[in-house]
């Protein structure tokens, strides 16, 4: 297991998602070295002076997606990696390099730098003691994750407790859908994370859980069409079917496409797909 400092610029144009995933091209220095179970310390650099960089979070990589992309500047195909976090902790208020004993990087030009093991443990000890907001939640767990790691248990009204549990459960549900579908829409393929939704086949209000069999990763507009029954999946053939009113629309190219397979070979619940299909197949 290695520990890395990675730079995450708000204007990087990579498909980063705070607390969920970090994307980086494999051809940059150390870009192909990050592995599953490695720890990444996420730093937001300032444009004017890197001395004022801020550590905004840290976590462990649970899964790495790879996708090809065309580099127009170099006129060649390259590989983009997306590391999905197994867990991630957002550092409340952020920390400076001075707060962790100085800039630990041996090369300040690289966006990804490995930290020597002895120094890494010292930094992780400091991060572990800092105020942090976890971005991970397992629905099966009974306890409620606190807003900040060091706080004592707090009393919450039942409605607030349930609302927070649902919200945090949705975060883990989304992470799992990103992993299962390789960060690609199950219908239309690759699209930026910002427009990908973790969709429930049977609405959460009815199922009241985040079971992975009840999930699809869908582009946000397709998620809306699916919820309205204008787009459905035939459970017998796993083929996309559109409502009659969409056949002559820009969406018509999706009609007849086969639902994208999950990376682990599993598939959504056939019972859930069948229930949705039967409810809307006459449209």
PDB file of C-alpha atoms in Angstrom, residues 15 20 61 87 106 118 130 145 155 157 162 183-184 221 236 238-239 254 258 260 263:
ATOM      1  CA  UNK A  15     -14.057  13.999 -14.169  1.00  0.00           C
ATOM      2  CA  UNK A  20     -16.481   9.808  -4.740  1.00  0.00           C
ATOM      3  CA  UNK A  61      -8.927   3.721  -3.520  1.00  0.00           C
ATOM      4  CA  UNK A  87     -13.837   5.598   1.881  1.00  0.00           C
ATOM      5  CA  UNK A 106      10.066  15.569  -3.568  1.00  0.00           C
ATOM      6  CA  UNK A 118       7.718   6.850   7.334  1.00  0.00           C
ATOM      7  CA  UNK A 130      -8.226  16.433  12.440  1.00  0.00           C
ATOM      8  CA  UNK A 145     -22.102   8.654  11.079  1.00  0.00           C
ATOM      9  CA  UNK A 155     -29.529  13.538  19.873  1.00  0.00           C
ATOM     10  CA  UNK A 157     -35.192  14.044  15.996  1.00  0.00           C
ATOM     11  CA  UNK A 162     -33.881   9.230   8.811  1.00  0.00           C
ATOM     12  CA  UNK A 183     -18.639   5.188 -14.485  1.00  0.00           C
ATOM     13  CA  UNK A 184     -20.667   4.916 -17.704  1.00  0.00           C
ATOM     14  CA  UNK A 221     -32.102  13.091 -18.684  1.00  0.00           C
ATOM     15  CA  UNK A 236     -36.496 -10.724 -21.099  1.00  0.00           C
ATOM     16  CA  UNK A 238     -32.382  -6.463 -21.565  1.00  0.00           C
ATOM     17  CA  UNK A 239     -33.146  -4.199 -24.524  1.00  0.00           C
ATOM     18  CA  UNK A 254     -31.337   4.422 -28.017  1.00  0.00           C
ATOM     19  CA  UNK A 258     -28.872  -3.613 -25.089  1.00  0.00           C
ATOM     20  CA  UNK A 260     -24.745  -2.212 -20.618  1.00  0.00           C
ATOM     21  CA  UNK A 263     -18.269  -4.987 -14.620  1.00  0.00           C
TER      22      UNK A 263
END
